[in-house]
XYZ file of C-alpha atoms in Angstrom:
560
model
C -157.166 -16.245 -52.527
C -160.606 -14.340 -53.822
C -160.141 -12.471 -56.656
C -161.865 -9.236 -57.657
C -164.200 -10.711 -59.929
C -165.345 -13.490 -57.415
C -165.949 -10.573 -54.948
C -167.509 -8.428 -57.008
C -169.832 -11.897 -57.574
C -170.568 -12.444 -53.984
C -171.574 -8.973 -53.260
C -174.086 -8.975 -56.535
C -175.587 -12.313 -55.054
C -178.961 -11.886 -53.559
C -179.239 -12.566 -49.965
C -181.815 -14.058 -48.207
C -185.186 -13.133 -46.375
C -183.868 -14.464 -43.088
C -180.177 -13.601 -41.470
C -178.373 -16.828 -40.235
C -177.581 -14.299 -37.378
C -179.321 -11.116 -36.575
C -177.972 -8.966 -33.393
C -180.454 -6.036 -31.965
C -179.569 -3.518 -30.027
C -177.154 -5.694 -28.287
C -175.454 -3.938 -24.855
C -172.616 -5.615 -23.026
C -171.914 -4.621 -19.466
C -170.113 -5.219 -16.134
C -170.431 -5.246 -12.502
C -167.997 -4.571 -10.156
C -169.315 -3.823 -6.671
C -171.638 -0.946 -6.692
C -170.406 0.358 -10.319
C -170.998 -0.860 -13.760
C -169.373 -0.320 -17.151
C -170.659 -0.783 -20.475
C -168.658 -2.212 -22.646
C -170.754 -2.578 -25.540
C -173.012 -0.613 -26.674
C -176.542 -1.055 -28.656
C -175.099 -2.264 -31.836
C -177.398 -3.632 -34.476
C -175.566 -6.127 -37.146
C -176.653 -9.375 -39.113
C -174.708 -11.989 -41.297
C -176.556 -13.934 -44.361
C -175.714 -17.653 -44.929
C -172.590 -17.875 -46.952
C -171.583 -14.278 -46.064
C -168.323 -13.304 -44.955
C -168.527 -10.277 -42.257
C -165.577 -8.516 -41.212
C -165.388 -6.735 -37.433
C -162.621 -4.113 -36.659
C -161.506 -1.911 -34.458
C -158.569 -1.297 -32.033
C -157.928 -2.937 -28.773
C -160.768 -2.250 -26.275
C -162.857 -1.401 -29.247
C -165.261 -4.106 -27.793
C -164.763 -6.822 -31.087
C -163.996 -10.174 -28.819
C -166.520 -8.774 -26.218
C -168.992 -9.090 -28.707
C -167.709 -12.478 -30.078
C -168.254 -13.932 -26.332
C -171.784 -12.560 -26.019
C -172.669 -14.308 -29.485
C -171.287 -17.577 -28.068
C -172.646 -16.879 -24.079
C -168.659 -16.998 -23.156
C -168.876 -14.107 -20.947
C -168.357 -14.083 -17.079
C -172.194 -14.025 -16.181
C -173.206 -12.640 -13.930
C -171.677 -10.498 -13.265
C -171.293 -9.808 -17.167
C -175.444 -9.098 -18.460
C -177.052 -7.229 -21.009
C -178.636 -4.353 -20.271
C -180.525 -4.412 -23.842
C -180.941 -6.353 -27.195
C -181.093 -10.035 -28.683
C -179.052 -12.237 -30.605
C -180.817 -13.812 -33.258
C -179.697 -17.350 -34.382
C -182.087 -18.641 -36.667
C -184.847 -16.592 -35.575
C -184.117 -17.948 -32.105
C -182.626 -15.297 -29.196
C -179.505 -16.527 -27.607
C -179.538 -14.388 -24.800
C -182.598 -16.176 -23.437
C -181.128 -19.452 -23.277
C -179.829 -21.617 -20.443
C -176.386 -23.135 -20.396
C -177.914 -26.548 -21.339
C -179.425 -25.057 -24.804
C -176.803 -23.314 -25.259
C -173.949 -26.570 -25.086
C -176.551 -27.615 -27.784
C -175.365 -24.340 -30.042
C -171.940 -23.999 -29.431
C -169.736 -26.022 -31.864
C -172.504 -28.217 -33.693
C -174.444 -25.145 -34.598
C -171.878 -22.113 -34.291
C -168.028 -22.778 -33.864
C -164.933 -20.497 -33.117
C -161.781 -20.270 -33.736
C -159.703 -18.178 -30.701
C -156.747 -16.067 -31.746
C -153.828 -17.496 -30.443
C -153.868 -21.734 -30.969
C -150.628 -22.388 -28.676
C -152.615 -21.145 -25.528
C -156.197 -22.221 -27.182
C -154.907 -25.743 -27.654
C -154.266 -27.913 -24.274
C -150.426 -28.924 -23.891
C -151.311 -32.116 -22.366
C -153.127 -33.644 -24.870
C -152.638 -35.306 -28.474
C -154.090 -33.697 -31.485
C -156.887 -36.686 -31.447
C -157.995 -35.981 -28.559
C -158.880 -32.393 -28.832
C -160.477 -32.904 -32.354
C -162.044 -36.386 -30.773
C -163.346 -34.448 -27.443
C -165.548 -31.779 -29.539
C -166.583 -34.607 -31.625
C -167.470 -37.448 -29.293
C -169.136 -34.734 -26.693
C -171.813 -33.761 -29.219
C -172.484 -37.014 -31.534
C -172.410 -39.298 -28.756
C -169.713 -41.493 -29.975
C -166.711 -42.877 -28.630
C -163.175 -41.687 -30.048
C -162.372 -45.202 -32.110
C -165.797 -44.220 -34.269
C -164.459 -40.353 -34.293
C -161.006 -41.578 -35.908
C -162.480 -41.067 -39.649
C -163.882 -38.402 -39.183
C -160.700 -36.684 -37.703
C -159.099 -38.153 -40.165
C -161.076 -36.314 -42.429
C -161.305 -33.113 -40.555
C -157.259 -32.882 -40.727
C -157.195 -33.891 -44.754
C -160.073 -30.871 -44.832
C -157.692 -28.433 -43.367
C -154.884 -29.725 -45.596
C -152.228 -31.114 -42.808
C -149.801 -33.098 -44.225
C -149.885 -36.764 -43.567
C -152.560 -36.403 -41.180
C -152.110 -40.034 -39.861
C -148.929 -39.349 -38.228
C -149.934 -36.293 -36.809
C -153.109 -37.945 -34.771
C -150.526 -38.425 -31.961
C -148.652 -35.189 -32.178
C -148.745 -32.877 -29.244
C -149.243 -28.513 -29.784
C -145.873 -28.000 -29.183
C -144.595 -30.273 -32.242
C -146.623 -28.488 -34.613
C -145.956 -25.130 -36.582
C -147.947 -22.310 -36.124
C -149.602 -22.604 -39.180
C -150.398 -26.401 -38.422
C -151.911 -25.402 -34.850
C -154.294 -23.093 -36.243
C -155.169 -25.856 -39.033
C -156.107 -27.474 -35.872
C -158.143 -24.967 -34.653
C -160.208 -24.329 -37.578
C -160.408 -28.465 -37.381
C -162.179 -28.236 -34.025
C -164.559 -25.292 -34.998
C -165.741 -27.409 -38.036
C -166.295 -31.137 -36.450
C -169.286 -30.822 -35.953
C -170.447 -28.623 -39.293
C -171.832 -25.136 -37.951
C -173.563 -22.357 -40.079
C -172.264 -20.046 -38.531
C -167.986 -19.726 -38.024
C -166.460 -16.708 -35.461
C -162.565 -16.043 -36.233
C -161.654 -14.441 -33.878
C -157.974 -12.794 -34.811
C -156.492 -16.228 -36.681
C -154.148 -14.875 -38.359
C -152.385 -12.133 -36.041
C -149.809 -14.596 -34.843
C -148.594 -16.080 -38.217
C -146.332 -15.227 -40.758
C -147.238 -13.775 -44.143
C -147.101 -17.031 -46.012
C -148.760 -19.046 -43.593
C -151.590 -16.436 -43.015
C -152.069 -16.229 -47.197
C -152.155 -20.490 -46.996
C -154.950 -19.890 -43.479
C -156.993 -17.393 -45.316
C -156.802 -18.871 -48.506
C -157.721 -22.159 -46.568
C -161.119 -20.488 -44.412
C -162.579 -18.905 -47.984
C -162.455 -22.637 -49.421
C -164.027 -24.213 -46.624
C -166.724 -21.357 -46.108
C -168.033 -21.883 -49.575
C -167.578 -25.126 -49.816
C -170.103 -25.532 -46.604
C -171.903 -21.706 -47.172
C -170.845 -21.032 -43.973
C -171.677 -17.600 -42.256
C -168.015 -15.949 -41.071
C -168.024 -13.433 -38.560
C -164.184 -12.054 -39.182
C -162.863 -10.430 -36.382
C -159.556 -8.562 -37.093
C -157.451 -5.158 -36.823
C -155.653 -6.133 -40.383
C -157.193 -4.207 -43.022
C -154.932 -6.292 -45.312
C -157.160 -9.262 -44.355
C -160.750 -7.669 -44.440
C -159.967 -6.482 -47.926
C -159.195 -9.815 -49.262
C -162.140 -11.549 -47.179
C -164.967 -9.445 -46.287
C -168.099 -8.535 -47.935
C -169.214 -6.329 -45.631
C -167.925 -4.552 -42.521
C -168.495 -3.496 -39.822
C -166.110 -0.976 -37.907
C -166.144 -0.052 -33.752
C -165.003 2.138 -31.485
C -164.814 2.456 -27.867
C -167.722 -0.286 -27.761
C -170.054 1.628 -30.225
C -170.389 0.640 -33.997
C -169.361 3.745 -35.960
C -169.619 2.295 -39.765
C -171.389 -0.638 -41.140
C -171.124 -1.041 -44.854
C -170.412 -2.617 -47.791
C -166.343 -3.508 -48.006
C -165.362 -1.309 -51.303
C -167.518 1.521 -50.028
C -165.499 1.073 -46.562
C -161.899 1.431 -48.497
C -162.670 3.748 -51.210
C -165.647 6.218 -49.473
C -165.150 5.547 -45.336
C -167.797 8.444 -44.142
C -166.604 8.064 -39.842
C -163.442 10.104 -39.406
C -162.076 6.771 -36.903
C -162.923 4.652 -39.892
C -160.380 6.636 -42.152
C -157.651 7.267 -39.628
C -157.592 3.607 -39.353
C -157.290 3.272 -43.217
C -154.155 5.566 -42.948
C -152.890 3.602 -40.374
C -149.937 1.608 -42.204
C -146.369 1.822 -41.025
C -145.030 4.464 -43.792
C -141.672 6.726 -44.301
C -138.669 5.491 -45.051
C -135.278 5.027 -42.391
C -133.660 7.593 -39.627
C -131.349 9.572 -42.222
C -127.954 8.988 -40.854
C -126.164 8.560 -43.840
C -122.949 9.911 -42.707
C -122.919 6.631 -40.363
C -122.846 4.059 -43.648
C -119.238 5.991 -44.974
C -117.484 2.484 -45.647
C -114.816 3.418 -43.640
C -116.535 3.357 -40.471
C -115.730 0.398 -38.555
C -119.410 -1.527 -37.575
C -120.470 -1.606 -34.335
C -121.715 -5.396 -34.470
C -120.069 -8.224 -36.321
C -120.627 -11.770 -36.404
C -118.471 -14.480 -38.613
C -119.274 -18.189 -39.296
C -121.737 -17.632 -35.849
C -123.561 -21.411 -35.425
C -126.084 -22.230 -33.132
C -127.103 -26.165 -32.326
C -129.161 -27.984 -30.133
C -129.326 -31.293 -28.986
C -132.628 -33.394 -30.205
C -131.318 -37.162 -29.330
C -129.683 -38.127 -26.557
C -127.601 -41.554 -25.258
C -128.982 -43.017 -22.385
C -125.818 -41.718 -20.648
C -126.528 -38.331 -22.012
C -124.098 -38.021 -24.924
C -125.371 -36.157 -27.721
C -126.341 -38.506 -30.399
C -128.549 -35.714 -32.810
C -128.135 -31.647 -33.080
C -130.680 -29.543 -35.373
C -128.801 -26.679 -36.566
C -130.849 -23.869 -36.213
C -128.352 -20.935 -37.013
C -125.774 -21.892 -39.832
C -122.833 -19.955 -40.389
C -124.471 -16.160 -40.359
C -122.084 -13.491 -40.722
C -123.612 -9.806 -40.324
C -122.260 -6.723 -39.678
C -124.253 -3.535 -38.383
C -122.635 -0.310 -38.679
C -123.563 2.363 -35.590
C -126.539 4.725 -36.290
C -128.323 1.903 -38.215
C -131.416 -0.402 -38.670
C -130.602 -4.291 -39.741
C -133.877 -5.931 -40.163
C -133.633 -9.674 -40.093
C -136.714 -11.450 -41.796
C -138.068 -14.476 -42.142
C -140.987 -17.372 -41.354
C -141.262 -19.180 -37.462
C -138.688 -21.102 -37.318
C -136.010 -19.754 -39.325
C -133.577 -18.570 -36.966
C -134.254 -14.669 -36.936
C -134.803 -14.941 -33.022
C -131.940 -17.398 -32.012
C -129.222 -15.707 -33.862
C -130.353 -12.394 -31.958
C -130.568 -15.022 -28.639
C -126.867 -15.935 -29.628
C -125.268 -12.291 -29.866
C -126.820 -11.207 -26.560
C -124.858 -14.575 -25.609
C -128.208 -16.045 -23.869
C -127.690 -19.373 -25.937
C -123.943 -21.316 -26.666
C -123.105 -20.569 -29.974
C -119.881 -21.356 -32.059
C -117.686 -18.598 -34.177
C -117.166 -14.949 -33.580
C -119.113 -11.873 -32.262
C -117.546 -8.973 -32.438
C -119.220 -5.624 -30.508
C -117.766 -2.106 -30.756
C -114.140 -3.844 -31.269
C -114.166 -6.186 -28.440
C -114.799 -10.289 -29.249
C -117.737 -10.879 -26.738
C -118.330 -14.650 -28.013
C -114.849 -15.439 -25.705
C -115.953 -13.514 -22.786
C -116.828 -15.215 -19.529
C -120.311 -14.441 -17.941
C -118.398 -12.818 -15.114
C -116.933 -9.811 -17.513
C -119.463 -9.865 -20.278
C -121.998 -8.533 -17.222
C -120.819 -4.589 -17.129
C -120.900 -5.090 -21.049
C -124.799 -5.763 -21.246
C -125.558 -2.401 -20.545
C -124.677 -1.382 -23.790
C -126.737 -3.742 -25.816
C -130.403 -4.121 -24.540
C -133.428 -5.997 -25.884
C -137.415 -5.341 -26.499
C -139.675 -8.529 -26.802
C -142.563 -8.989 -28.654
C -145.286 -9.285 -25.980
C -145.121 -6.373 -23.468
C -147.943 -7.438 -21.275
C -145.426 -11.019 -20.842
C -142.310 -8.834 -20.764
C -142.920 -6.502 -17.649
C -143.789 -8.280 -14.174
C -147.325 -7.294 -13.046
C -146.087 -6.951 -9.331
C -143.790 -3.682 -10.005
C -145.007 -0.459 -10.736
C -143.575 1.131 -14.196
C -141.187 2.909 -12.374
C -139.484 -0.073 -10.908
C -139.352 -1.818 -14.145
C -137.659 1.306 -15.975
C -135.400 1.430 -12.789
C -134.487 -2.028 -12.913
C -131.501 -1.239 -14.741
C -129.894 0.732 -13.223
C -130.196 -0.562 -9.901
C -128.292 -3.631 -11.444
C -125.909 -2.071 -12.870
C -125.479 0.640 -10.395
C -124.275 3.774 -13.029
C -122.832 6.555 -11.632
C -122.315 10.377 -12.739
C -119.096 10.269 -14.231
C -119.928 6.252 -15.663
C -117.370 4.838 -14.120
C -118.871 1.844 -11.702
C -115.770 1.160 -9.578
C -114.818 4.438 -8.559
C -117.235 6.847 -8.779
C -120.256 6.972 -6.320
C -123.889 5.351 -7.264
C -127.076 7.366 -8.091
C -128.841 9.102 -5.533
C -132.856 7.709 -5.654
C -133.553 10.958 -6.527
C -131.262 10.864 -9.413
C -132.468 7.418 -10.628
C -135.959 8.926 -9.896
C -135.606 11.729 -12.356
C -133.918 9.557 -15.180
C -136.742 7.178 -14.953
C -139.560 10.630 -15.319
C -136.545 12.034 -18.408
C -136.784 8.345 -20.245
C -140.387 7.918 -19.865
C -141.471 11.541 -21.305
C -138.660 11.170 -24.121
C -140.726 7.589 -24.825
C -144.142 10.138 -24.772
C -145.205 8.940 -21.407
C -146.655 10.920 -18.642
C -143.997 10.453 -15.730
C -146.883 10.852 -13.298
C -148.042 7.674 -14.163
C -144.891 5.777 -12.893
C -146.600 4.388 -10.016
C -148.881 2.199 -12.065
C -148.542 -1.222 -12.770
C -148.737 -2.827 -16.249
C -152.426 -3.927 -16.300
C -153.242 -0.321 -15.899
C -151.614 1.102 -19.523
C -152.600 -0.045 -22.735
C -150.759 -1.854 -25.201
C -148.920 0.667 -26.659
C -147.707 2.093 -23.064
C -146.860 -1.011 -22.732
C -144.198 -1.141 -24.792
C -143.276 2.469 -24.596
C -142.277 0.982 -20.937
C -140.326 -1.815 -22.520
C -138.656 0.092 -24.319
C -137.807 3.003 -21.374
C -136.408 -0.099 -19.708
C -134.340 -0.965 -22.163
C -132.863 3.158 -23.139
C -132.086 4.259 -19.123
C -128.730 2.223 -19.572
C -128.326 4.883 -22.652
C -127.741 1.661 -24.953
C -125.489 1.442 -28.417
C -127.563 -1.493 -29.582
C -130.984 -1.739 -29.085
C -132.868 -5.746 -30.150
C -135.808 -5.091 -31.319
C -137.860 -8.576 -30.972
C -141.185 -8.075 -32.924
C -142.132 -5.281 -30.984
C -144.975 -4.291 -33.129
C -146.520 -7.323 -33.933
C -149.247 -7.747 -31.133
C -150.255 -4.076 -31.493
C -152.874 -2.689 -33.902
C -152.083 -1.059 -36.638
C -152.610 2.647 -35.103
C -150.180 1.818 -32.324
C -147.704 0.321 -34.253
C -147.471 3.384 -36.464
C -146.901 5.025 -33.104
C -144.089 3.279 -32.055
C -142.701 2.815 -35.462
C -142.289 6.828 -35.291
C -141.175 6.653 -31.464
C -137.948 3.958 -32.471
C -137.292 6.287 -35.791
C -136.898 9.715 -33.909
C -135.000 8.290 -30.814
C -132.693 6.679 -33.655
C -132.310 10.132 -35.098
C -131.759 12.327 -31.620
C -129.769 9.109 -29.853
C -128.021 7.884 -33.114
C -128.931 4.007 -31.744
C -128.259 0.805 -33.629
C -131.176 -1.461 -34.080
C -131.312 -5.509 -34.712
C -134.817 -5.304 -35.603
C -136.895 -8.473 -36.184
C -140.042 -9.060 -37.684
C -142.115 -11.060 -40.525
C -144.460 -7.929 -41.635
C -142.699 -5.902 -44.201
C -144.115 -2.992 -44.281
C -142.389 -2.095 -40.289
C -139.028 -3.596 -41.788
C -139.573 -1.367 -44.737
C -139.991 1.847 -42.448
C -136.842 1.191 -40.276
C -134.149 -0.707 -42.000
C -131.314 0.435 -43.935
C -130.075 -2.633 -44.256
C -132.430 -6.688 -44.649
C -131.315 -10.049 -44.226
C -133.567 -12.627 -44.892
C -133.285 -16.389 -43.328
C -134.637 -19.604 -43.783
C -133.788 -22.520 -42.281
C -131.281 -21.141 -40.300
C -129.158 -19.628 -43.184
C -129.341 -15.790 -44.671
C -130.513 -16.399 -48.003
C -130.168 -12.654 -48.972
C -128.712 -9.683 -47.331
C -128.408 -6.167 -49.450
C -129.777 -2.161 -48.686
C -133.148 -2.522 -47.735
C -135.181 -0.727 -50.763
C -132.749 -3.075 -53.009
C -133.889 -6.250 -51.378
C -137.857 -5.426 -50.994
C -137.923 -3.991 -54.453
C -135.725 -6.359 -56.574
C -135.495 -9.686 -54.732
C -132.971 -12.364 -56.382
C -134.064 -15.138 -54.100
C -136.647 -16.949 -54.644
C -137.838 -17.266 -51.174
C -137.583 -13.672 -50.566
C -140.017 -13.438 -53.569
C -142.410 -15.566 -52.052
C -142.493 -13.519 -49.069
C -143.004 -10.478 -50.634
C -145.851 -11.811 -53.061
C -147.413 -13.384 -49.603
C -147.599 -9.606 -48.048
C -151.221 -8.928 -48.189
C -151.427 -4.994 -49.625
């Protein structure tokens, strides 16, 4: 990782006469029938050899728009530029042809997309990818590209890259895939490297190892890096300069200390403030030890089968949940943390009793883990679950009111909340709980007719999670709801979940790898790797005085 002194170094260096990349006046815009939107608008920018650039901004703040127009990605034509050039080398990109610009993309500039499981293609070996970008450009066929793949992987620092030639996406970690990534984007050696979000995805460790991993290899080749990102965390540690945008415009362009300790755009230092902060609903009366938990779990297991007989007997089970016992007592936060991969969603998976799992789990005093599908089904209402995606979560074919509503047309509650004798909800009862949940989540109930695409991210899951309270919920599972939101949103919500904990007294599961959101909500931390809880204690306890040594590691991995 860059230290002070080697950033303070950088910045001192002299930069050249000539940009590596120089960007006028550049406009972005759409058409859609007779109308057209601009998306970006006339903003000036340039990036010196060796020079690390950093690009935030929320959502829709136009950064990936203006990513695709430096690499001619866009939808033309009926994407165009209503003004400004895009200097590579002296030479304007906007003026070239597709031809030319095959020619640029990957030998002269490469890019490295934000999320590597969807970037990568499923159907094809590790080799192959990294041999495709290769062989296209040089001319070569993929037994001459082997060493140099070779290489590329041993650049990137995979493990034993020979027996991971033949390895498909979806046997690699998430830090591996984007190894792969960065791979790809530097076969074929480019000046000039986009990132566009690589790190959003990964845990803290593995995004320390992937940013620790890009500074290397930029100065190593004096690469150009065009950071784009929402995590201040990451532009501090990275960038020498940045630039910030808004609503397509750039607002602040500037060196990166003046940016953190002098920001002179009011967006520019509401996004600085924008860090999950405040500490836990206060329901202390709820953690008396005498009060019986709501949630228990004892010696809960969860296997699956890797290796099978050819008669399909089970001849190999990975353990991925080992004997986890957890208790959650009503009125409180347990936040369960961890890297991909060890068991933080499976175990939550196994008490909603979506997966088989072996031992106990015990809800509001009844032993759920024996209960047949049939019965457990009027018992679901009570604990509900919000997933980390909210665009995947919610269909895109009902409205926001039929999602919300979903619920309780499955479950059919009545006035007096007894199913079997008392008559169903009236629509217009259902209608109005729906309009009551979704202005207690700080939506506008007139917008209940619209369908997903048409809210942002953050109404996004302010509809997840009105889905998951009209069934009035004791246990709410809380699936890294925060982590594909920028930071201002995810402050947001973090206050949304912490005042309808307060006014509802709900129990959260809450699970996520950044810190500072567990640190905001939990009462209570458990942390697990490889399956097992390696720690469990009061939340400021844990986070401030770790006693495991992987919990440690985590910690020091938090970018600040």
């Amino acid at each position: 990782m860059m230290t002070n002194t080697d950033s303070a170094e950088q910045k001192s260096s002299p930069k050249l006469d000539t940009p590596l990349l120089q960007v006028n006046d550049l406009s972005v815009a759409f058409r859609q029938g007779d109308s057209i939107s601009e998306v970006v608008k006339k903003i000036s920018f340039d990036i010196q050899q060796g020079e690390t650039v950093a690009l935030v901004g929320e959502s829709g703040s136009g950064k990936s728009m203006t990513a695709h127009a430096i690499m001619k990605l866009l939808p033309y034509p009926m994407a165009f530029h209503p003004s400004g050039e895009i200097l590579f080398k002296g030479q304007d990109l906007i003026q070239f042809n597709p031809k030319q610009m095959q020619k640029i993309r990957g030998n002269q500039i490469g890019m490295i997309f934000q999320e590597p499981m969807t970037a990568l293609n499923p159907l094809h070996t590790i080799d192959k990818q990294i041999g495709e970008v290769i062989c296209q450009h040089r001319g070569i066929n993929i037994k001459q590209a082997r060493p140099l793949i070779l290489d590329l992987l041993q650049k990137v620092q995979i493990p034993n890259p020979e027996s991971r030639l033949k390895s498909y996406p979806h046997e690699l970690s998430g830090g591996q895939r984007q190894r792969v990534m960065i791979a790809m984007a530097l076969a074929n050696e480019p000046r000039l490297l986009i990132a566009d979000e690589p790190t959003t995805a990964l845990d803290v460790t593995v995004q320390k190892e992937i940013l620790h991993l890009l500074k290397g290899l930029q100065q190593q080749e004096n690469l150009g890096l065009l950071l784009i990102t929402h995590d201040l965390g990451v532009v501090k540690h990275m960038a020498q300069r940045v630039l910030v945008m808004k609503d397509g415009e750039l607002v602040e362009n500037n060196e990166c200390q003046t940016i953190f300790n002098e920001p002179s755009h009011p967006y520019t230092k509401s996004l600085l403030q924008s860090a999950p902060s405040g500490t836990p609903a206060d329901i202390a009366s709820s953690l008396q030890e005498d009060t019986a938990p709501l949630l228990t779990t004892s010696n809960l297991n969860v296997s699956f089968t890797v290796r099978k007989s050819l008669f399909g007997k089970p001849l190999e089970r990975f353990r991925a949940v080992k004997d986890a016992n957890i208790r959650i007592h009503k009125g409180t936060t347990l936040g369960i943390v961890g890297e991909s991969g060890s068991g933080k969603s499976t175990l939550a998976l196994a008490i909603l009793r979506l997966i088989e799992s072996e031992g106990e789990i015990r809800f509001d005093n009844t032993l759920i883990s024996d209960i047949r599908e049939k019965h457990l089904r009027s018992l679901r209402k009570n604990f509900q679950v919000v997933f980390q995606d909210p665009f995947a979560s919610l269909s895109p074919r009902m409205t926001a009111e039929e999602i919300i509503q979903e619920g309780l047309n499955i479950h059919n509650p009545s006035n007096s909340g007894n199913t079997e004798t008392a008559q169903p909800l009236s629509k217009k009862e259902k209608e109005q709980r729906v309009k009551d949940v979704m202005r207690e989540v700080g939506l506008d109930s007139e917008l209940r007719h619209r369908y997903p695409h048409e809210f942002s991210g953050g109404q996004r899951q302010r509809i997840a999670i009105a889905r998951a309270l009209i069934l009035n919920p004791a246990l709410l599972i809380l699936d890294e709801p925060t982590s594909a939101l920028d930071k201002t949103v995810q402050v947001q919500v973090v206050d949304l979940l912490r005042e309808l904990q307060q006014n509802r007294q709900l129990t959260y599961l809450f699970i996520s790898h950044d810190l500072s959101v567990v640190k905001a909500l939990s009462h209570q931390i458990i942390v697990m790797k490889d399956g097992e809880i390696v720690e469990q204690g009061q939340a400021d306890s844990v986070l401030s005085r770790p006693s495991n040594a992987y919990t440690q590691q985590l910690i020091a991995a938090t970018l600040p």
